[in-house]
Amino acid sequence: MLTATELQFPSISAIPWGLPSPLATVPAADTAPFVLIGVLLSLVVVYLTSKLGGELSKRFNLPPVLGELVGGVVIGVSALHLLVFPENGAAAGDSQLMTLVQWLGHLTPEAIATIFESQSEVISVLAELGVIVLLFEIGLESDLRELGKVGYQAAVVAVVGVSAPFALGTLGLIALFHVPVIPAIFAGAALTATSIGITSKVLSELGHLKSREGQIIVGAAVIDDVLGIIVLAVVASLAKTGEVDLLNVAYLILSATGFLLGAILLGQFFNKSFESIAERLQTRGALLIPACTFALVMAILASTIHLEAILGAFAAGLVLDETDKRKELDQQVMPIADLLVPIFFVSVGAKADLSVLNPAVADNRAGLGLAAFLIAIAIVGKLVTGWAVFGQPGINRFAIGAGMIPRGEVGLVFAGIGTASGVLSKPLEAAIIVMVILTTFLAPPLLQWAFQSRENELAVEEVTPGVELVRLED
């Protein structure tokens, strides 16, 4: 019988390259099977990480999505290097999974570099599909009539959530840190983002997606995404030419407004046609396939007019939410979401490079000072949105503000474009990344605490009906 010592395996990085691999040497042209192996290994790591992280978070009474994000950090560029991406500056040699694939196939460095690029692209595409499915599912779980009731409040929350952090961040960087105007504007723009994917997932897990607060947050996050795209177009134009293309900005505003209103109006006559088509189909997937096709078409239309694909998927979910088959469809979409959505959240965590938090690195020190300022503005600038809600007595204002805090992948897009354009200095780039990371990880537990504290307060009121508690948020 083998002992525990005899069963130990060497780490991937310690694999002896002089030994023959299980497979013969493979030319660079025949790497397709190893791309598949790399993708499958990545998915195994993602699913194990997702489930383990989610279960641990649940044990500590935290939102499972937080465990997926933290798990992604552990396996990503910040720690184990199992799942890394070229956009982080990683090469094939930085990936432990690629080291294993190279040993399995006895591949040349050129071949493994090609495999790494392809494997990363596939995982990134699957992650994008994951967030598209997530927003489609959120749209199905949302109520268009309820969203309509809080439409004005959501619009006000979104406008405040964009303008407050943008103004405070831009002016503060210029006045306090003497940052040049265009880089300061770019950093201020990065503060405007809200990750609807992260917030909506947490709201769904907490059971508050259909609450008044949840509907305001989701509606505001959708509008925030549209406003963020417009802001991004403005600052990108500034970075390239030093002036704003007003025609492009007007086009984005009109196309975004027309798309969202058109999607809502579409639901008034599309629902019956959809139900009729689904009832006539006789094969498996009679309901799911037409619904997913519609969601993808809406995502394509959104991308075509330079909006986010996730907005199209969300709009498709809102439209189909009005059908009589919504509950059945929701049940059928869940297994797809269970497979694809974790890839998105684990990938977001894996791309978070926590090395920018290391003060021992000289380049990080200036960035950490800027980061502390940006984090404060990022939190305060979104928390104030809760107090922008009007005509809603008893609303949990703190929860609304907390739900708008996470920047997630949206903030990283701003940082990436700013870096590519050469506008951002290294310290300012690091500061934006730190702000995005911390707001992304802070929001889920903060949102949970906000709802739990209100529930505890209401429970106390029920026990002591003669005592009127003072609510700060009211």
CSV table of C-alpha atoms in Angstrom, one decimal:
chain,number,residue,atom,x,y,z
A,1,MET,CA,0.0,0.0,0.0
A,2,LEU,CA,1.4,3.4,-1.0
A,3,THR,CA,2.2,5.9,1.8
A,4,ALA,CA,1.2,9.5,1.8
A,5,THR,CA,4.8,10.5,1.0
A,6,GLU,CA,4.8,8.2,-2.1
A,7,LEU,CA,1.5,9.8,-3.2
A,8,GLN,CA,2.9,13.3,-3.2
A,9,PHE,CA,3.2,15.0,-6.6
A,10,PRO,CA,5.6,17.8,-7.6
A,11,SER,CA,4.2,21.3,-8.1
A,12,ILE,CA,3.5,22.3,-11.7
A,13,SER,CA,6.5,24.7,-11.7
A,14,ALA,CA,8.8,21.9,-10.5
A,15,ILE,CA,8.0,19.5,-13.4
A,16,PRO,CA,11.3,18.2,-14.7
A,17,TRP,CA,11.5,19.3,-18.3
A,18,GLY,CA,14.2,16.7,-19.1
A,19,LEU,CA,11.7,13.9,-18.7
A,20,PRO,CA,9.7,12.7,-21.6
A,21,SER,CA,6.1,14.0,-21.5
A,22,PRO,CA,3.1,11.7,-21.8
A,23,LEU,CA,2.6,12.9,-25.4
A,24,ALA,CA,4.9,13.3,-28.3
A,25,THR,CA,6.4,16.6,-29.4
A,26,VAL,CA,3.7,18.6,-31.2
A,27,PRO,CA,4.3,21.2,-34.0
A,28,ALA,CA,3.0,24.7,-33.4
A,29,ALA,CA,0.4,24.1,-36.2
A,30,ASP,CA,-1.2,21.2,-34.4
A,31,THR,CA,-2.0,23.0,-31.2
A,32,ALA,CA,-5.8,23.0,-31.4
A,33,PRO,CA,-6.3,19.9,-29.1
A,34,PHE,CA,-4.1,21.6,-26.5
A,35,VAL,CA,-6.1,24.8,-26.7
A,36,LEU,CA,-9.1,22.7,-25.7
A,37,ILE,CA,-7.1,21.1,-22.9
A,38,GLY,CA,-6.1,24.5,-21.7
A,39,VAL,CA,-9.7,25.7,-21.8
A,40,LEU,CA,-11.0,22.6,-20.0
A,41,LEU,CA,-8.3,22.9,-17.3
A,42,SER,CA,-9.2,26.5,-16.8
A,43,LEU,CA,-12.9,25.7,-16.4
A,44,VAL,CA,-12.1,22.9,-13.9
A,45,VAL,CA,-10.2,25.5,-11.8
A,46,VAL,CA,-12.9,28.1,-12.2
A,47,TYR,CA,-15.7,25.8,-11.2
A,48,LEU,CA,-13.9,24.4,-8.2
A,49,THR,CA,-12.9,27.9,-7.1
A,50,SER,CA,-16.4,29.2,-7.6
A,51,LYS,CA,-18.0,26.5,-5.6
A,52,LEU,CA,-15.4,26.5,-2.8
A,53,GLY,CA,-15.4,30.3,-2.5
A,54,GLY,CA,-19.2,30.5,-2.6
A,55,GLU,CA,-19.7,27.8,0.0
A,56,LEU,CA,-17.1,29.4,2.4
A,57,SER,CA,-18.8,32.8,2.0
A,58,LYS,CA,-22.2,31.2,2.7
A,59,ARG,CA,-20.7,29.6,5.9
A,60,PHE,CA,-19.7,33.1,7.1
A,61,ASN,CA,-23.1,34.5,6.1
A,62,LEU,CA,-21.7,36.6,3.3
A,63,PRO,CA,-22.9,36.8,-0.3
A,64,PRO,CA,-21.6,33.9,-2.4
A,65,VAL,CA,-20.5,36.2,-5.2
A,66,LEU,CA,-17.9,37.7,-2.8
A,67,GLY,CA,-16.4,34.2,-2.4
A,68,GLU,CA,-16.2,33.8,-6.1
A,69,LEU,CA,-14.4,37.2,-6.5
A,70,VAL,CA,-11.9,36.4,-3.6
A,71,GLY,CA,-11.4,32.9,-5.1
A,72,GLY,CA,-10.6,34.5,-8.4
A,73,VAL,CA,-7.9,36.6,-6.7
A,74,VAL,CA,-6.4,33.5,-5.1
A,75,ILE,CA,-6.0,31.6,-8.4
A,76,GLY,CA,-5.2,34.7,-10.5
A,77,VAL,CA,-2.4,37.1,-11.1
A,78,SER,CA,-2.1,38.1,-7.5
A,79,ALA,CA,-1.4,34.6,-6.0
A,80,LEU,CA,-1.4,31.1,-7.6
A,81,HIS,CA,-1.1,32.2,-11.3
A,82,LEU,CA,-3.5,29.4,-12.4
A,83,LEU,CA,-5.7,31.7,-14.4
A,84,VAL,CA,-4.0,34.8,-15.9
A,85,PHE,CA,-4.7,36.9,-18.9
A,86,PRO,CA,-2.5,38.7,-21.5
A,87,GLU,CA,-4.2,42.0,-20.8
A,88,ASN,CA,-2.6,42.0,-17.3
A,89,GLY,CA,0.8,41.8,-19.0
A,90,ALA,CA,1.1,38.0,-18.4
A,91,ALA,CA,2.9,35.7,-20.7
A,92,ALA,CA,2.4,31.9,-21.2
A,93,GLY,CA,5.3,31.2,-18.8
A,94,ASP,CA,3.4,33.1,-16.0
A,95,SER,CA,0.5,30.6,-16.2
A,96,GLN,CA,0.8,27.4,-14.1
A,97,LEU,CA,-1.8,25.8,-16.3
A,98,MET,CA,0.1,26.6,-19.4
A,99,THR,CA,3.2,25.1,-17.8
A,100,LEU,CA,1.2,21.9,-17.3
A,101,VAL,CA,-0.1,21.9,-20.8
A,102,GLN,CA,3.4,22.5,-22.2
A,103,TRP,CA,4.7,19.5,-20.3
A,104,LEU,CA,1.8,17.3,-21.4
A,105,GLY,CA,2.4,18.1,-25.0
A,106,HIS,CA,6.1,18.7,-25.0
A,107,LEU,CA,5.4,21.9,-26.8
A,108,THR,CA,7.8,24.6,-28.0
A,109,PRO,CA,7.6,28.0,-26.3
A,110,GLU,CA,6.2,29.4,-29.6
A,111,ALA,CA,3.4,26.9,-29.6
A,112,ILE,CA,2.5,27.4,-25.9
A,113,ALA,CA,2.4,31.1,-26.4
A,114,THR,CA,-0.2,30.6,-29.2
A,115,ILE,CA,-2.2,28.3,-27.0
A,116,PHE,CA,-2.1,30.8,-24.1
A,117,GLU,CA,-3.5,33.6,-26.3
A,118,SER,CA,-6.3,31.3,-27.7
A,119,GLN,CA,-7.2,29.9,-24.3
A,120,SER,CA,-7.4,33.3,-22.7
A,121,GLU,CA,-9.6,34.6,-25.5
A,122,VAL,CA,-12.0,31.6,-25.1
A,123,ILE,CA,-12.3,32.1,-21.3
A,124,SER,CA,-12.8,35.9,-21.8
A,125,VAL,CA,-15.6,35.2,-24.3
A,126,LEU,CA,-17.2,32.7,-21.9
A,127,ALA,CA,-17.0,35.3,-19.2
A,128,GLU,CA,-18.7,37.8,-21.4
A,129,LEU,CA,-21.5,35.3,-22.2
A,130,GLY,CA,-21.8,34.7,-18.5
A,131,VAL,CA,-22.5,38.4,-17.7
A,132,ILE,CA,-24.9,38.5,-20.7
A,133,VAL,CA,-26.8,35.5,-19.3
A,134,LEU,CA,-26.8,37.1,-15.8
A,135,LEU,CA,-28.3,40.4,-17.1
A,136,PHE,CA,-30.9,38.4,-19.1
A,137,GLU,CA,-31.8,36.5,-16.0
A,138,ILE,CA,-32.0,39.7,-13.9
A,139,GLY,CA,-34.3,41.2,-16.6
A,140,LEU,CA,-36.6,38.2,-16.3
A,141,GLU,CA,-36.6,38.6,-12.5
A,142,SER,CA,-37.4,42.3,-12.7
A,143,ASP,CA,-40.8,43.7,-13.1
A,144,LEU,CA,-41.2,46.3,-15.8
A,145,ARG,CA,-44.2,47.9,-14.1
A,146,GLU,CA,-42.3,48.2,-10.8
A,147,LEU,CA,-39.3,49.6,-12.6
A,148,GLY,CA,-41.6,52.1,-14.2
A,149,LYS,CA,-42.9,53.2,-10.8
A,150,VAL,CA,-39.4,54.1,-9.7
A,151,GLY,CA,-38.2,55.3,-13.0
A,152,TYR,CA,-37.8,58.9,-12.0
A,153,GLN,CA,-36.0,58.0,-8.8
A,154,ALA,CA,-33.7,55.7,-10.6
A,155,ALA,CA,-32.9,58.4,-13.2
A,156,VAL,CA,-32.1,60.9,-10.4
A,157,VAL,CA,-29.9,58.3,-8.5
A,158,ALA,CA,-28.0,57.6,-11.7
A,159,VAL,CA,-27.4,61.2,-12.5
A,160,VAL,CA,-26.2,62.0,-9.0
A,161,GLY,CA,-24.1,58.8,-9.0
A,162,VAL,CA,-22.3,59.9,-12.1
A,163,SER,CA,-22.0,63.7,-11.6
A,164,ALA,CA,-21.0,63.7,-7.9
A,165,PRO,CA,-18.0,61.4,-8.0
A,166,PHE,CA,-16.9,62.8,-11.4
A,167,ALA,CA,-16.9,66.4,-10.1
A,168,LEU,CA,-15.4,65.6,-6.7
A,169,GLY,CA,-12.8,63.3,-8.2
A,170,THR,CA,-11.7,65.6,-11.0
A,171,LEU,CA,-11.6,68.8,-9.0
A,172,GLY,CA,-9.9,67.1,-6.0
A,173,LEU,CA,-7.2,65.6,-8.2
A,174,ILE,CA,-6.5,69.0,-9.8
A,175,ALA,CA,-6.6,71.0,-6.5
A,176,LEU,CA,-5.0,68.6,-4.0
A,177,PHE,CA,-2.6,66.5,-6.1
A,178,HIS,CA,-1.9,69.0,-9.0
A,179,VAL,CA,-2.8,66.3,-11.6
A,180,PRO,CA,-3.1,67.7,-15.2
A,181,VAL,CA,-6.6,68.4,-16.4
A,182,ILE,CA,-7.1,65.6,-18.9
A,183,PRO,CA,-5.7,62.8,-16.7
A,184,ALA,CA,-7.8,64.2,-13.8
A,185,ILE,CA,-10.9,64.1,-16.0
A,186,PHE,CA,-10.1,60.5,-17.1
A,187,ALA,CA,-9.7,59.4,-13.4
A,188,GLY,CA,-12.9,61.2,-12.5
A,189,ALA,CA,-14.7,59.4,-15.3
A,190,ALA,CA,-13.5,56.1,-13.9
A,191,LEU,CA,-15.3,57.0,-10.7
A,192,THR,CA,-18.7,57.2,-12.4
A,193,ALA,CA,-19.0,53.5,-13.3
A,194,THR,CA,-21.3,51.0,-11.5
A,195,SER,CA,-21.1,47.3,-12.1
A,196,ILE,CA,-24.6,46.2,-12.7
A,197,GLY,CA,-23.5,42.6,-12.9
A,198,ILE,CA,-22.1,42.5,-9.4
A,199,THR,CA,-24.8,44.6,-7.7
A,200,SER,CA,-27.7,42.7,-9.3
A,201,LYS,CA,-26.2,39.3,-8.4
A,202,VAL,CA,-25.9,40.3,-4.8
A,203,LEU,CA,-29.4,41.7,-4.7
A,204,SER,CA,-30.7,38.5,-6.2
A,205,GLU,CA,-28.8,36.4,-3.6
A,206,LEU,CA,-30.1,38.5,-0.7
A,207,GLY,CA,-33.7,38.2,-2.0
A,208,HIS,CA,-34.0,42.0,-2.4
A,209,LEU,CA,-34.0,42.3,-6.2
A,210,LYS,CA,-37.7,43.0,-6.4
A,211,SER,CA,-37.8,45.3,-3.4
A,212,ARG,CA,-38.2,49.1,-3.9
A,213,GLU,CA,-34.5,49.5,-3.2
A,214,GLY,CA,-33.6,46.7,-5.5
A,215,GLN,CA,-35.6,48.1,-8.4
A,216,ILE,CA,-34.2,51.6,-7.9
A,217,ILE,CA,-30.6,50.3,-7.8
A,218,VAL,CA,-31.1,48.1,-10.9
A,219,GLY,CA,-32.8,50.9,-12.8
A,220,ALA,CA,-30.2,53.4,-11.8
A,221,ALA,CA,-27.3,51.0,-12.6
A,222,VAL,CA,-28.7,50.5,-16.2
A,223,ILE,CA,-29.0,54.3,-16.7
A,224,ASP,CA,-25.6,54.7,-15.1
A,225,ASP,CA,-24.1,52.2,-17.6
A,226,VAL,CA,-25.5,54.3,-20.5
A,227,LEU,CA,-24.2,57.6,-18.9
A,228,GLY,CA,-20.9,55.9,-18.3
A,229,ILE,CA,-20.6,55.0,-22.0
A,230,ILE,CA,-21.3,58.6,-22.9
A,231,VAL,CA,-18.7,59.9,-20.4
A,232,LEU,CA,-16.2,57.4,-21.7
A,233,ALA,CA,-16.8,58.6,-25.3
A,234,VAL,CA,-16.2,62.2,-24.1
A,235,VAL,CA,-13.0,61.6,-22.2
A,236,ALA,CA,-11.6,59.3,-24.9
A,237,SER,CA,-12.2,62.0,-27.4
A,238,LEU,CA,-10.4,64.5,-25.1
A,239,ALA,CA,-7.5,62.1,-24.8
A,240,LYS,CA,-7.1,61.7,-28.5
A,241,THR,CA,-7.8,65.2,-29.9
A,242,GLY,CA,-8.0,67.5,-26.9
A,243,GLU,CA,-11.6,68.4,-27.8
A,244,VAL,CA,-15.0,66.8,-27.5
A,245,ASP,CA,-16.8,65.4,-30.6
A,246,LEU,CA,-20.3,66.7,-29.9
A,247,LEU,CA,-21.9,64.8,-32.8
A,248,ASN,CA,-20.7,61.5,-31.3
A,249,VAL,CA,-22.0,62.4,-27.9
A,250,ALA,CA,-25.4,63.4,-29.3
A,251,TYR,CA,-25.5,60.1,-31.3
A,252,LEU,CA,-24.8,58.0,-28.2
A,253,ILE,CA,-27.5,59.8,-26.2
A,254,LEU,CA,-30.1,59.4,-28.9
A,255,SER,CA,-29.2,55.8,-29.7
A,256,ALA,CA,-29.2,54.8,-26.0
A,257,THR,CA,-32.6,56.5,-25.3
A,258,GLY,CA,-34.1,55.1,-28.5
A,259,PHE,CA,-32.9,51.6,-27.8
A,260,LEU,CA,-34.2,51.3,-24.2
A,261,LEU,CA,-37.6,52.9,-25.0
A,262,GLY,CA,-37.9,50.8,-28.2
A,263,ALA,CA,-37.2,47.6,-26.2
A,264,ILE,CA,-40.0,48.5,-23.7
A,265,LEU,CA,-42.5,49.3,-26.5
A,266,LEU,CA,-41.5,46.1,-28.3
A,267,GLY,CA,-42.7,44.1,-25.4
A,268,GLN,CA,-46.3,45.3,-25.9
A,269,PHE,CA,-46.7,43.4,-29.2
A,270,PHE,CA,-43.8,40.9,-29.2
A,271,ASN,CA,-45.0,38.9,-26.1
A,272,LYS,CA,-47.9,37.2,-27.8
A,273,SER,CA,-45.9,36.3,-30.9
A,274,PHE,CA,-43.2,34.8,-28.7
A,275,GLU,CA,-45.7,32.7,-26.8
A,276,SER,CA,-47.2,31.5,-30.1
A,277,ILE,CA,-43.9,30.5,-31.5
A,278,ALA,CA,-42.9,28.6,-28.4
A,279,GLU,CA,-46.2,26.7,-28.3
A,280,ARG,CA,-45.9,25.6,-31.9
A,281,LEU,CA,-42.4,24.1,-31.5
A,282,GLN,CA,-42.3,20.4,-30.7
A,283,THR,CA,-38.7,19.7,-29.9
A,284,ARG,CA,-36.6,20.2,-26.8
A,285,GLY,CA,-35.8,23.8,-26.0
A,286,ALA,CA,-39.0,25.1,-27.5
A,287,LEU,CA,-39.1,27.9,-25.0
A,288,LEU,CA,-35.4,28.3,-24.1
A,289,ILE,CA,-33.9,28.5,-27.5
A,290,PRO,CA,-36.2,31.2,-28.9
A,291,ALA,CA,-35.7,33.2,-25.7
A,292,CYS,CA,-31.9,33.0,-25.8
A,293,THR,CA,-31.9,33.8,-29.5
A,294,PHE,CA,-33.9,36.9,-28.8
A,295,ALA,CA,-31.6,37.9,-25.9
A,296,LEU,CA,-28.5,37.5,-28.2
A,297,VAL,CA,-30.1,39.5,-31.0
A,298,MET,CA,-30.9,42.3,-28.5
A,299,ALA,CA,-27.3,42.1,-27.3
A,300,ILE,CA,-26.0,42.3,-30.9
A,301,LEU,CA,-28.2,45.4,-31.6
A,302,ALA,CA,-26.9,47.1,-28.5
A,303,SER,CA,-23.3,46.4,-29.4
A,304,THR,CA,-24.0,47.6,-33.0
A,305,ILE,CA,-25.1,51.1,-31.8
A,306,HIS,CA,-22.0,51.3,-29.4
A,307,LEU,CA,-23.9,50.4,-26.2
A,308,GLU,CA,-23.0,47.5,-23.9
A,309,ALA,CA,-24.2,44.1,-25.0
A,310,ILE,CA,-25.4,43.4,-21.4
A,311,LEU,CA,-27.9,46.3,-21.8
A,312,GLY,CA,-29.5,44.5,-24.7
A,313,ALA,CA,-29.7,41.2,-22.7
A,314,PHE,CA,-31.3,43.1,-19.8
A,315,ALA,CA,-33.8,44.7,-22.1
A,316,ALA,CA,-34.7,41.3,-23.6
A,317,GLY,CA,-35.3,39.9,-20.1
A,318,LEU,CA,-37.6,42.8,-19.3
A,319,VAL,CA,-39.6,42.2,-22.5
A,320,LEU,CA,-40.0,38.5,-21.9
A,321,ASP,CA,-40.8,39.1,-18.2
A,322,GLU,CA,-44.2,40.3,-19.4
A,323,THR,CA,-45.1,36.9,-21.0
A,324,ASP,CA,-47.2,34.2,-19.3
A,325,LYS,CA,-44.3,31.8,-19.5
A,326,ARG,CA,-41.9,33.9,-17.5
A,327,LYS,CA,-41.6,31.6,-14.5
A,328,GLU,CA,-41.1,28.5,-16.7
A,329,LEU,CA,-38.4,30.4,-18.7
A,330,ASP,CA,-36.7,31.6,-15.6
A,331,GLN,CA,-36.4,28.1,-14.3
A,332,GLN,CA,-34.8,27.0,-17.6
A,333,VAL,CA,-32.3,29.8,-17.7
A,334,MET,CA,-31.0,29.1,-14.2
A,335,PRO,CA,-28.8,26.1,-15.1
A,336,ILE,CA,-27.2,28.0,-18.0
A,337,ALA,CA,-26.5,30.9,-15.6
A,338,ASP,CA,-25.1,28.4,-13.0
A,339,LEU,CA,-22.5,27.3,-15.7
A,340,LEU,CA,-21.6,30.6,-17.2
A,341,VAL,CA,-21.9,33.3,-14.6
A,342,PRO,CA,-19.2,31.9,-12.2
A,343,ILE,CA,-16.7,32.2,-15.1
A,344,PHE,CA,-17.4,36.0,-15.2
A,345,PHE,CA,-17.0,36.6,-11.4
A,346,VAL,CA,-13.9,34.4,-11.0
A,347,SER,CA,-12.3,36.0,-14.0
A,348,VAL,CA,-12.9,39.5,-12.6
A,349,GLY,CA,-11.2,38.4,-9.4
A,350,ALA,CA,-8.4,36.7,-11.3
A,351,LYS,CA,-7.6,39.9,-13.2
A,352,ALA,CA,-7.3,42.0,-10.0
A,353,ASP,CA,-3.6,42.6,-9.5
A,354,LEU,CA,-3.1,43.3,-5.8
A,355,SER,CA,0.6,43.9,-6.3
A,356,VAL,CA,-0.3,47.6,-6.8
A,357,LEU,CA,-1.1,47.7,-3.1
A,358,ASN,CA,2.5,46.8,-2.1
A,359,PRO,CA,4.0,49.9,-0.5
A,360,ALA,CA,7.5,48.4,-0.8
A,361,VAL,CA,7.5,49.1,-4.5
A,362,ALA,CA,8.5,52.7,-5.0
A,363,ASP,CA,6.1,53.3,-8.0
A,364,ASN,CA,3.2,52.2,-5.8
A,365,ARG,CA,3.7,54.7,-3.0
A,366,ALA,CA,2.5,57.8,-5.0
A,367,GLY,CA,-0.3,55.7,-6.4
A,368,LEU,CA,-1.5,54.6,-2.9
A,369,GLY,CA,-1.9,58.2,-1.8
A,370,LEU,CA,-4.0,58.9,-4.9
A,371,ALA,CA,-5.9,55.7,-4.4
A,372,ALA,CA,-6.9,56.6,-0.8
A,373,PHE,CA,-8.4,59.8,-2.2
A,374,LEU,CA,-10.2,58.1,-5.1
A,375,ILE,CA,-11.6,55.4,-2.8
A,376,ALA,CA,-13.0,57.9,-0.4
A,377,ILE,CA,-14.7,59.8,-3.3
A,378,ALA,CA,-15.8,56.5,-4.9
A,379,ILE,CA,-17.7,55.5,-1.7
A,380,VAL,CA,-19.0,58.9,-0.7
A,381,GLY,CA,-20.0,59.9,-4.3
A,382,LYS,CA,-22.2,56.8,-4.5
A,383,LEU,CA,-23.6,56.7,-1.0
A,384,VAL,CA,-25.1,60.2,-1.4
A,385,THR,CA,-27.3,58.8,-4.2
A,386,GLY,CA,-29.5,57.2,-1.6
A,387,TRP,CA,-30.5,60.7,-0.4
A,388,ALA,CA,-31.4,61.7,-3.9
A,389,VAL,CA,-34.5,59.5,-3.8
A,390,PHE,CA,-37.7,61.4,-3.3
A,391,GLY,CA,-41.3,60.5,-2.6
A,392,GLN,CA,-40.4,57.1,-1.1
A,393,PRO,CA,-40.9,57.3,2.7
A,394,GLY,CA,-39.2,54.6,4.7
A,395,ILE,CA,-36.8,53.7,1.8
A,396,ASN,CA,-33.4,52.2,2.8
A,397,ARG,CA,-31.3,55.0,1.5
A,398,PHE,CA,-28.0,53.5,2.7
A,399,ALA,CA,-28.7,50.3,0.8
A,400,ILE,CA,-29.3,52.2,-2.4
A,401,GLY,CA,-26.0,54.1,-2.0
A,402,ALA,CA,-24.2,50.9,-1.2
A,403,GLY,CA,-25.6,49.1,-4.2
A,404,MET,CA,-24.1,51.8,-6.5
A,405,ILE,CA,-20.6,51.4,-5.1
A,406,PRO,CA,-19.0,48.5,-7.0
A,407,ARG,CA,-17.0,49.5,-10.1
A,408,GLY,CA,-16.0,46.0,-11.2
A,409,GLU,CA,-15.1,45.3,-14.8
A,410,VAL,CA,-16.6,48.6,-15.9
A,411,GLY,CA,-14.0,50.6,-14.0
A,412,LEU,CA,-11.2,48.5,-15.4
A,413,VAL,CA,-12.3,49.3,-18.9
A,414,PHE,CA,-11.8,53.0,-18.1
A,415,ALA,CA,-8.3,52.3,-16.7
A,416,GLY,CA,-7.4,50.2,-19.7
A,417,ILE,CA,-8.5,52.8,-22.2
A,418,GLY,CA,-6.7,55.5,-20.3
A,419,THR,CA,-3.5,53.5,-20.2
A,420,ALA,CA,-3.7,52.6,-23.9
A,421,SER,CA,-4.1,56.3,-24.8
A,422,GLY,CA,-1.0,57.2,-22.8
A,423,VAL,CA,-3.1,59.7,-20.7
A,424,LEU,CA,-2.6,58.1,-17.3
A,425,SER,CA,0.7,58.1,-15.4
A,426,LYS,CA,1.7,54.9,-13.6
A,427,PRO,CA,0.7,56.2,-10.1
A,428,LEU,CA,-2.7,57.4,-11.4
A,429,GLU,CA,-3.3,54.1,-13.2
A,430,ALA,CA,-2.4,52.1,-10.1
A,431,ALA,CA,-4.7,54.4,-8.0
A,432,ILE,CA,-7.6,53.7,-10.3
A,433,ILE,CA,-7.0,49.9,-10.2
A,434,VAL,CA,-6.8,49.9,-6.4
A,435,MET,CA,-10.1,51.9,-6.3
A,436,VAL,CA,-11.8,49.5,-8.6
A,437,ILE,CA,-10.6,46.4,-6.6
A,438,LEU,CA,-11.6,47.7,-3.2
A,439,THR,CA,-15.0,49.0,-4.2
A,440,THR,CA,-15.7,45.8,-6.0
A,441,PHE,CA,-15.0,43.7,-2.9
A,442,LEU,CA,-16.4,46.2,-0.4
A,443,ALA,CA,-19.9,46.4,-2.0
A,444,PRO,CA,-21.3,42.9,-1.4
A,445,PRO,CA,-20.8,42.8,2.4
A,446,LEU,CA,-21.8,46.4,2.8
A,447,LEU,CA,-25.0,45.9,0.8
A,448,GLN,CA,-25.8,42.8,2.9
A,449,TRP,CA,-25.2,44.8,6.1
A,450,ALA,CA,-27.4,47.6,4.9
A,451,PHE,CA,-30.4,45.3,4.4
A,452,GLN,CA,-29.8,43.3,7.6
A,453,SER,CA,-29.6,46.5,9.8
A,454,ARG,CA,-32.9,47.7,8.4
A,455,GLU,CA,-34.5,44.3,9.0
A,456,ASN,CA,-33.2,44.3,12.6
A,457,GLU,CA,-34.6,47.8,13.1
A,458,LEU,CA,-38.0,46.8,11.8
A,459,ALA,CA,-38.0,43.8,14.1
A,460,VAL,CA,-37.3,46.0,17.1
A,461,GLU,CA,-40.2,48.3,16.1
A,462,GLU,CA,-42.6,45.3,16.0
A,463,VAL,CA,-41.5,44.2,19.5
A,464,THR,CA,-41.8,47.8,20.9
A,465,PRO,CA,-44.7,49.4,19.0
A,466,GLY,CA,-45.0,52.3,21.4
A,467,VAL,CA,-41.4,53.4,20.7
A,468,GLU,CA,-40.7,55.5,17.6
A,469,LEU,CA,-37.2,55.1,16.3
A,470,VAL,CA,-35.3,57.9,14.6
A,471,ARG,CA,-34.1,56.9,11.2
A,472,LEU,CA,-31.2,58.9,9.9
A,473,GLU,CA,-31.9,58.1,6.3
A,474,ASP,CA,-35.4,59.5,6.5
